[in-house]
XYZ file of C-alpha atoms in Angstrom:
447
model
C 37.286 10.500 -26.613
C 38.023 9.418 -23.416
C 36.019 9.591 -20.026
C 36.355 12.645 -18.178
C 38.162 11.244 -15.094
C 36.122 11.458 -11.410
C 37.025 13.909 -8.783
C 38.726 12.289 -5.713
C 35.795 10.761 -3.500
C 32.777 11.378 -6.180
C 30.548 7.769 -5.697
C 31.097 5.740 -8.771
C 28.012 5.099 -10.971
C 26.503 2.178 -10.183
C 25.994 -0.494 -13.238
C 23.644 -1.503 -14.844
C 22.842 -4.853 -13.372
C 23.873 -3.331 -9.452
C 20.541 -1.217 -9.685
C 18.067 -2.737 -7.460
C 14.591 -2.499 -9.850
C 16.996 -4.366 -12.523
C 17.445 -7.096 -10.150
C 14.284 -6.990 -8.619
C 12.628 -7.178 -12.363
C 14.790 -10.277 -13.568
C 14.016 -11.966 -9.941
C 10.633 -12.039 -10.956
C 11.197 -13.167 -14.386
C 13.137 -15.547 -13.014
C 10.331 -16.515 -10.782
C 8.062 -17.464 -13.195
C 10.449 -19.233 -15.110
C 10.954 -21.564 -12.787
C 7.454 -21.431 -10.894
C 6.189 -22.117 -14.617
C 9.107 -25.030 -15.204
C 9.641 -26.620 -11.924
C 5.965 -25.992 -10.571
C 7.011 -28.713 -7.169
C 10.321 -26.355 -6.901
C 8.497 -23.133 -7.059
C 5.738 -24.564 -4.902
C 8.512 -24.899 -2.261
C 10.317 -21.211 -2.627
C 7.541 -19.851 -0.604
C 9.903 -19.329 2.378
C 12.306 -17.127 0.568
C 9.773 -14.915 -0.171
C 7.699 -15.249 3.077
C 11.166 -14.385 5.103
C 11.744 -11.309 2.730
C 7.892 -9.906 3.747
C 8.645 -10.591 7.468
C 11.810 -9.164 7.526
C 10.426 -5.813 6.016
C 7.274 -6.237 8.454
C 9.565 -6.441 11.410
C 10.627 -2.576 11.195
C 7.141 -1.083 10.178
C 6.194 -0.550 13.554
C 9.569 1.320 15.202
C 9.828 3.435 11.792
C 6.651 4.404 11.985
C 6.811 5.388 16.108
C 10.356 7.357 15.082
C 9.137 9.249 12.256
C 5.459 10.136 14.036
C 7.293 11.017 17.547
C 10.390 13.141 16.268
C 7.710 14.798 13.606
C 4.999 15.680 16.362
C 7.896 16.943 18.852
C 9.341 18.597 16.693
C 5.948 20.817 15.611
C 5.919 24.541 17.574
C 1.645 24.437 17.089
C 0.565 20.983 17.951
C -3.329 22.194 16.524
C -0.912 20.968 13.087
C -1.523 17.535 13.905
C -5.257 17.934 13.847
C -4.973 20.421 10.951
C -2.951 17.854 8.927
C -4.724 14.984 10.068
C -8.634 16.289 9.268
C -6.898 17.319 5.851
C -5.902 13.839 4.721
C -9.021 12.055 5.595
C -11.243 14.348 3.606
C -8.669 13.736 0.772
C -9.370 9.961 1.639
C -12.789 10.319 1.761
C -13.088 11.622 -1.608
C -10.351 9.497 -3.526
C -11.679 6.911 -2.172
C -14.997 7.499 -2.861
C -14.324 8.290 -6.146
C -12.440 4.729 -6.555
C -15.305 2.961 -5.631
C -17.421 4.768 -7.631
C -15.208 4.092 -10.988
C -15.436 0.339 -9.877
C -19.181 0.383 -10.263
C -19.209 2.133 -13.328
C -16.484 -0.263 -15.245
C -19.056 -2.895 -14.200
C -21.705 -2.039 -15.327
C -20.324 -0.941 -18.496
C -18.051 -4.023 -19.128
C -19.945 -6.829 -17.593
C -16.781 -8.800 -16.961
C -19.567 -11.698 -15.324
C -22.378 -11.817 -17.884
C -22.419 -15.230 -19.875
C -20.508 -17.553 -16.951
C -23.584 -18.556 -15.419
C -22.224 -19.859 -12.337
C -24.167 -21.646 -9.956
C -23.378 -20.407 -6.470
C -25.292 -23.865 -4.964
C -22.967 -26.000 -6.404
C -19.535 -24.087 -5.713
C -17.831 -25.422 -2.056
C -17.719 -22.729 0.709
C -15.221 -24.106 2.345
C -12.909 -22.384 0.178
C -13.736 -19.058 1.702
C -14.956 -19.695 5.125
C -11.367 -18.751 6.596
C -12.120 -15.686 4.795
C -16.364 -14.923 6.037
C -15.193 -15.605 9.318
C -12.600 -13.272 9.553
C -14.708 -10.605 7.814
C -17.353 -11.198 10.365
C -15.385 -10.794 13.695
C -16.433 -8.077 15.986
C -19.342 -4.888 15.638
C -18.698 -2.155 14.053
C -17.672 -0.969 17.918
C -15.483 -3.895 18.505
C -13.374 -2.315 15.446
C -12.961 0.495 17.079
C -12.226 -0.766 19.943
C -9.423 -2.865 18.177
C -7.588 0.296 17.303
C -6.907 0.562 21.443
C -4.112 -1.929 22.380
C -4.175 -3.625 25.753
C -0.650 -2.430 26.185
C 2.200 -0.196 24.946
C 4.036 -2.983 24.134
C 1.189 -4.840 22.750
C 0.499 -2.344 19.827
C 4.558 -3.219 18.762
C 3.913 -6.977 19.493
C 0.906 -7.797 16.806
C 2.305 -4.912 14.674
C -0.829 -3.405 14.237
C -0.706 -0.181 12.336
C -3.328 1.821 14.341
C -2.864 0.752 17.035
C 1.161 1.820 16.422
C -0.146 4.985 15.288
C -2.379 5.745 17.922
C 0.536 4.785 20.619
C 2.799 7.394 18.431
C 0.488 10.255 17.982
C -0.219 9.903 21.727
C 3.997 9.611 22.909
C 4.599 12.598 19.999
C 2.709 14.944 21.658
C 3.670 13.791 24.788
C 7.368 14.738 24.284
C 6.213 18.309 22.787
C 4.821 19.236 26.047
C 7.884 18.252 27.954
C 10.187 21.342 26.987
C 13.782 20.398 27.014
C 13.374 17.184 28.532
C 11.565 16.199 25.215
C 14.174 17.450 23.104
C 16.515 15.429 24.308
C 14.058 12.275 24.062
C 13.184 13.571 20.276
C 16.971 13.648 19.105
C 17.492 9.692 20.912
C 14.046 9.302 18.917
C 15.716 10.868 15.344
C 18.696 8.933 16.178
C 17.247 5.503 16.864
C 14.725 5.784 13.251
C 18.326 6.482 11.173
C 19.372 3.573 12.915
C 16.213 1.124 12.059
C 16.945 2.967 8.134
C 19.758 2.051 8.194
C 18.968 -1.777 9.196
C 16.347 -1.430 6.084
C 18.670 -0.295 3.566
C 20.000 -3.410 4.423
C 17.255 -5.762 4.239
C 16.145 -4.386 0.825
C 18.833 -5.409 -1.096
C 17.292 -8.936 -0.122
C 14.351 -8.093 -2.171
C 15.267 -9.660 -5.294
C 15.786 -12.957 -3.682
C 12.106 -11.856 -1.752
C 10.465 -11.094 -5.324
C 11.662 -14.390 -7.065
C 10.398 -16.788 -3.870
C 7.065 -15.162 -3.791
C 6.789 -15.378 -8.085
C 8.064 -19.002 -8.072
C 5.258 -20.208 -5.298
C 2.919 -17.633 -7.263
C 3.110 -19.857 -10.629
C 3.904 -22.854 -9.172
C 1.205 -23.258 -7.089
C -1.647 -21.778 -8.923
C -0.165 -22.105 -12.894
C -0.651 -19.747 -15.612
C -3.208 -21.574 -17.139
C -5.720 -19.844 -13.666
C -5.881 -16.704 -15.174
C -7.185 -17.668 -18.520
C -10.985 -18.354 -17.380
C -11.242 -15.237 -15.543
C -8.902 -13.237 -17.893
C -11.448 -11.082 -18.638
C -11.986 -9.813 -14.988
C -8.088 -9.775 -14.466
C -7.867 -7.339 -17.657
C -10.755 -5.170 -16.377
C -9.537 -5.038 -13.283
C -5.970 -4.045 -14.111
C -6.939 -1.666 -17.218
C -9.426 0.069 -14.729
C -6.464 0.699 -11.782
C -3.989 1.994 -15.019
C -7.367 4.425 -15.756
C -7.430 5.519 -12.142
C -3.999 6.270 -11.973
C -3.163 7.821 -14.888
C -6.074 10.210 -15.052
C -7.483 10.455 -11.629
C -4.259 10.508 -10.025
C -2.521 12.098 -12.646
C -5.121 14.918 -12.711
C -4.940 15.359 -8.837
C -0.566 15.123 -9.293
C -0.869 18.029 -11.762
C -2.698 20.515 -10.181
C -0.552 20.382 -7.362
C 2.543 20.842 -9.335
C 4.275 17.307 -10.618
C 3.747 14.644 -12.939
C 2.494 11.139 -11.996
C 4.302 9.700 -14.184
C 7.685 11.019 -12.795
C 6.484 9.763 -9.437
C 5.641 6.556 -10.568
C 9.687 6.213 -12.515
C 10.784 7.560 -9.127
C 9.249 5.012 -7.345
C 9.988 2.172 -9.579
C 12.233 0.373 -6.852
C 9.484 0.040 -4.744
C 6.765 -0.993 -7.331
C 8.920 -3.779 -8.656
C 8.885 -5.414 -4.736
C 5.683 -4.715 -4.582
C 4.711 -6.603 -7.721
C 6.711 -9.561 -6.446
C 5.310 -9.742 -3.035
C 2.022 -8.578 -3.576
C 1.866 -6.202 -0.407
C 2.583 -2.234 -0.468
C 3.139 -3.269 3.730
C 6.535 -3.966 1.951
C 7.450 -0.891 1.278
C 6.039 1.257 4.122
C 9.520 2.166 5.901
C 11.326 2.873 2.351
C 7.937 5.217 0.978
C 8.404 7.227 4.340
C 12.044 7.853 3.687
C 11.410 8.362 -0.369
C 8.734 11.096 0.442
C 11.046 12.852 2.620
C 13.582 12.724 0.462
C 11.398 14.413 -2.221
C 10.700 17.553 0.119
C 7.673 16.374 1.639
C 7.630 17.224 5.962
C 8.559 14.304 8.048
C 5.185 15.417 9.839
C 3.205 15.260 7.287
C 4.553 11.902 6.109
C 4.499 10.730 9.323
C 1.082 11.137 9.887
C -0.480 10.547 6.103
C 1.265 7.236 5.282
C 0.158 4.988 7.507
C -3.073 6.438 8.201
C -3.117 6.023 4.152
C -2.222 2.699 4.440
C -5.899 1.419 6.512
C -8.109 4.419 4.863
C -6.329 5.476 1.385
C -6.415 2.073 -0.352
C -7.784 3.363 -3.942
C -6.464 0.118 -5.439
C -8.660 -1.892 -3.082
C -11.347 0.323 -3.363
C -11.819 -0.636 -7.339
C -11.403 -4.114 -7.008
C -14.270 -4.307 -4.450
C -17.009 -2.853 -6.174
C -16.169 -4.402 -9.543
C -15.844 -7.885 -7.838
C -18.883 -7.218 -6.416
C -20.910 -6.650 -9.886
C -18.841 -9.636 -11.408
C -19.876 -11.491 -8.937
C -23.781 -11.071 -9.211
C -23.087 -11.575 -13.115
C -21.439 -14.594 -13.108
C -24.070 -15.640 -10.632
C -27.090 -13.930 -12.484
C -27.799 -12.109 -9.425
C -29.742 -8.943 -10.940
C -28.992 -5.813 -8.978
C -31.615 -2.727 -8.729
C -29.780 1.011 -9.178
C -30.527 1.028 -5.809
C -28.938 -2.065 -4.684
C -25.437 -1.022 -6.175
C -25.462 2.310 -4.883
C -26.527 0.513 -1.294
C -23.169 -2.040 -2.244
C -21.121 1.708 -3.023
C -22.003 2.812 0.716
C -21.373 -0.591 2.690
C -18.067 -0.605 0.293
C -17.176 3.086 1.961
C -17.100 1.833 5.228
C -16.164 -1.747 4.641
C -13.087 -0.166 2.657
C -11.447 1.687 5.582
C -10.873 -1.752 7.502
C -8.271 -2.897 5.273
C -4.870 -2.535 5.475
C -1.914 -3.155 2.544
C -1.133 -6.708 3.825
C -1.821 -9.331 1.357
C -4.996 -10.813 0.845
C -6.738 -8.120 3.087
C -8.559 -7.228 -0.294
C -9.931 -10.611 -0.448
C -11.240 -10.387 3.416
C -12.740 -6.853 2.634
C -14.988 -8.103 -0.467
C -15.900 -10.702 1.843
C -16.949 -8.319 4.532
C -19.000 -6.580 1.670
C -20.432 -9.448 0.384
C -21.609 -10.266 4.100
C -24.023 -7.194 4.355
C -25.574 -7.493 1.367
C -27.196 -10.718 1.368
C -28.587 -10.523 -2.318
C -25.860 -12.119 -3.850
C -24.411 -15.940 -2.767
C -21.454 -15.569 -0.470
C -20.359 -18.675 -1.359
C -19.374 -17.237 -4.530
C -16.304 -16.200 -3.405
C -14.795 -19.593 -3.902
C -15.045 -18.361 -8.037
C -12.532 -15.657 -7.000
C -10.276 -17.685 -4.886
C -7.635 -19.207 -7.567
C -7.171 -15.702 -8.780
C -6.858 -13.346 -5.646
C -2.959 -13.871 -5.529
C -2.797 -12.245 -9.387
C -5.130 -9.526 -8.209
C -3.511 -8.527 -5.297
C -0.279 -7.578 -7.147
C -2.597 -4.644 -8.812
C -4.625 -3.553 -5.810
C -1.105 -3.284 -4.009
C 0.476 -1.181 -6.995
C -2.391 1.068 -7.148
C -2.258 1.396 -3.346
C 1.103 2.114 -3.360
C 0.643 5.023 -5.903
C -2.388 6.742 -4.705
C -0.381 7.056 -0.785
C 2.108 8.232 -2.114
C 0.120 11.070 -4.079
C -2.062 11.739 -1.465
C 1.028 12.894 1.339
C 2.315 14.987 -1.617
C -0.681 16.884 -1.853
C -1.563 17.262 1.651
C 1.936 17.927 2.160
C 1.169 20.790 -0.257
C -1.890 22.015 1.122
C -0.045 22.564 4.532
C 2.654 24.336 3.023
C 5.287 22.027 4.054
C 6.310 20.469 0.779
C 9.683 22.325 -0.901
C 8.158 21.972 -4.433
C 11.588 23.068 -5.958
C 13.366 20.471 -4.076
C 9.996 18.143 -5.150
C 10.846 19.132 -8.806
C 14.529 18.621 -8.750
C 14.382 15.081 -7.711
C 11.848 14.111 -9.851
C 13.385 14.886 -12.935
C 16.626 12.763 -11.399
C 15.127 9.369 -12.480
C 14.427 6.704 -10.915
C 16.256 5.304 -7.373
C 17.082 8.963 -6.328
C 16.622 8.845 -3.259
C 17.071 5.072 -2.255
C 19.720 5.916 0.625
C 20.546 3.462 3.392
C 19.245 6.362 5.842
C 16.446 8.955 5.593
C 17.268 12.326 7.143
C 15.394 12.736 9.621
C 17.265 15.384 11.802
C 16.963 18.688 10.990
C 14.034 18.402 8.573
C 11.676 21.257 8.171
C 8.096 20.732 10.146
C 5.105 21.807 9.813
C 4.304 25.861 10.056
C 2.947 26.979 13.430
């Protein structure tokens, strides 16, 4: 039999080895091959990958002032914004919550610590003072004072996301109130984020040559033979997230109509760069336009994702609490009930500082670790040779759980097109993946 031939103009498929999680995927096997062979070479490939992150980082701030402005503006009740935002936090709240909480439980149930009888006095801290000292910067005030930039400008310059967010929450509603005026400043808005899309569609197909820098430093630098005396935390660690996705999020993903594990295949592109680069930051500008894609409000995703992305980070959230336990195991630190549930409540509020960059994990346990003085901090240093390995799986997770969460909020507000949600879904994985989201003409939020 012979093909059935194409209409005039119909795209061609793409094959096999054009489809970007294929390349992304044998990048990082690549990666380790050589990281693993050549450990000098892979040592030195840090750049590639390094150039690939701060290329992506680059357009995380404008993408996220587009889609938050021309979503805001283009909102006929502007008491959506508050509606939508209160909504997502409680959702973070909880999730979160409930992350934390399975971390704590997995310790104390697996005991990935008990029997290495570390002794804290004799480990250097030098290893993680970059690390204490950056987790002990500022009052609790002075971080909320951070989220205030010293300029417009300035919020763009460090690339800070609230601080980004706050300027476009503030300029959105700004250009609602304006009446026509503000249209015409939304549609240069909608047509300068298809632009900065467009410049990302073409910075992503760089992401295999991203994923295999960042795995050939990866080996190279620390070897495979690091993971095997803390394999047993590693496992834990990444069996737990797998747990939390598959039933916690799964659970949440059915009962508002879709499967997790469809969103997951749908998302594969992005988990595969993720897994190479160890940062869902990544990502950001592609998830926005994926979500979109898959019926979800450009106001609602404009809002949710990165506000997900400093106070939705469920992968995070495990690793903290069950670092925490292993920790005062390996240590023998003994811990009252009381004294973990304290470590569950500092973790709730140390949590919400971090953000999907990599190694802000690592900074967050050490903030932890900092308020509860009962076990060494200087014990760190025992996690140090394997935070690059857990990173990868508190970014995945991350990744995940945002991506759930603006679904369901999205849902809750009524502005997700579940048939439209439904159809892609069962499309496979890379629908979606266009060099430009549609931003114009989307459907916003109900007055």
């Amino acid at each position: 039999m012979h093909p059935e031939p194409q209409p005039p103009g119909a795209p061609r498929p793409t094959p096999w080895y054009g489809v970007l999680y294929v390349q992304v995927l044998a990048a990082i096997v690549a990666g380790v091959a050589v990281g693993y062979a050549y450990p000098g070479l892979g040592a030195a490939l840090k750049p590639l990958g390094d150039a690939f992150i701060g290329l992506i980082k680059m357009m995380i701030a404008p993408v996220i002032f587009c889609t938050v402005v021309h979503g805001i503006a283009s909102m006929s009740d502007l008491k959506s914004v508050g509606r939508v935002g209160l909504k997502a936090l409680v959702y973070f709240e909880v999730v979160s919550t409930a992350a934390l909480a399975i971390g704590l439980v997995v310790g104390r149930t697996v005991r990935p610590g008990a029997g290495f009888d570390i002794d804290a006095t004799a480990l250097d801290p030098r290893a993680v003072e970059s690390y204490v000292r950056r987790a002990g910067e500022g009052s609790f005030v002075d971080h909320l004072m951070a989220i205030v930039p010293s300029t417009f400008v300035d919020a763009f310059a460090k690339g800070d996301l609230l601080q980004v967010l706050l300027v476009s929450v503030l300029s959105g509603v700004a250009v609602s109130r304006m009446g026509a005026p503000g249209q015409r400043i939304a549609a240069a808005v909608d047509l300068a984020g298809q632009m900065f899309f467009r410049i990302i569609g073409l910075i992503v197909r760089l992401a295999p040559i991203g994923a295999f820098g960042a795995m050939a430093f990866t080996v190279g630098a620390y070897g495979l033979g690091s993971l095997w005396n803390l394999v047993q935390l590693v496992a834990t660690f990444y069996l737990t997230s797998a747990i939390f996705v598959l039933l916690v999020l799964g659970s949440i993903a059915r009962l508002n109509g879709f499967s997790i594990l469809r969103l997951v295949r749908y998302i594969g592109d992005e988990l595969l760069i993720v897994l190479g680069t160890s940062s869902s930051e990544t990502v950001l500008p592609h998830m926005i336009q994926k979500l979109q894609t898959l019926g979800a409000s450009p106001s609602v995703v404009g809002l949710v994702v990165p506000t997900g992305y400093s106070f939705n980070l469920d992968g995070t959230n495990i690793y903290i609490t069950l670092a925490v336990l292993f920790l005062a195991q390996a240590t023998n630190t003994p811990l009252t009930l009381t004294q973990e549930l304290t470590i569950l409540a500092v973790a709730m509020l140390t949590s919400k500082g971090a953000s999907g960059v990599t190694g802000a994990g690592f900074v967050t346990l050490a903030a932890t670790l900092s308020i509860v003085p009962d076990i060494p901090i200087q014990a760190l240093a025992i996690l140090v040779g394997i935070d690059k390995f857990m990173s990868e799986c508190r970014a995945l997770t991350n990744l995940v759980g945002n991506a759930v969460a603006t679904l369901v909020v999205a849902r809750w507000e009524g502005a997700l097109d579940a048939g439209r949600l439904t159809r892609e879904l069962a499309g496979g994985p890379g629908r979606g993946t266009t060099d430009a989201a549609p931003m114009a003409g989307a459907r916003g939020l109900p007055s």
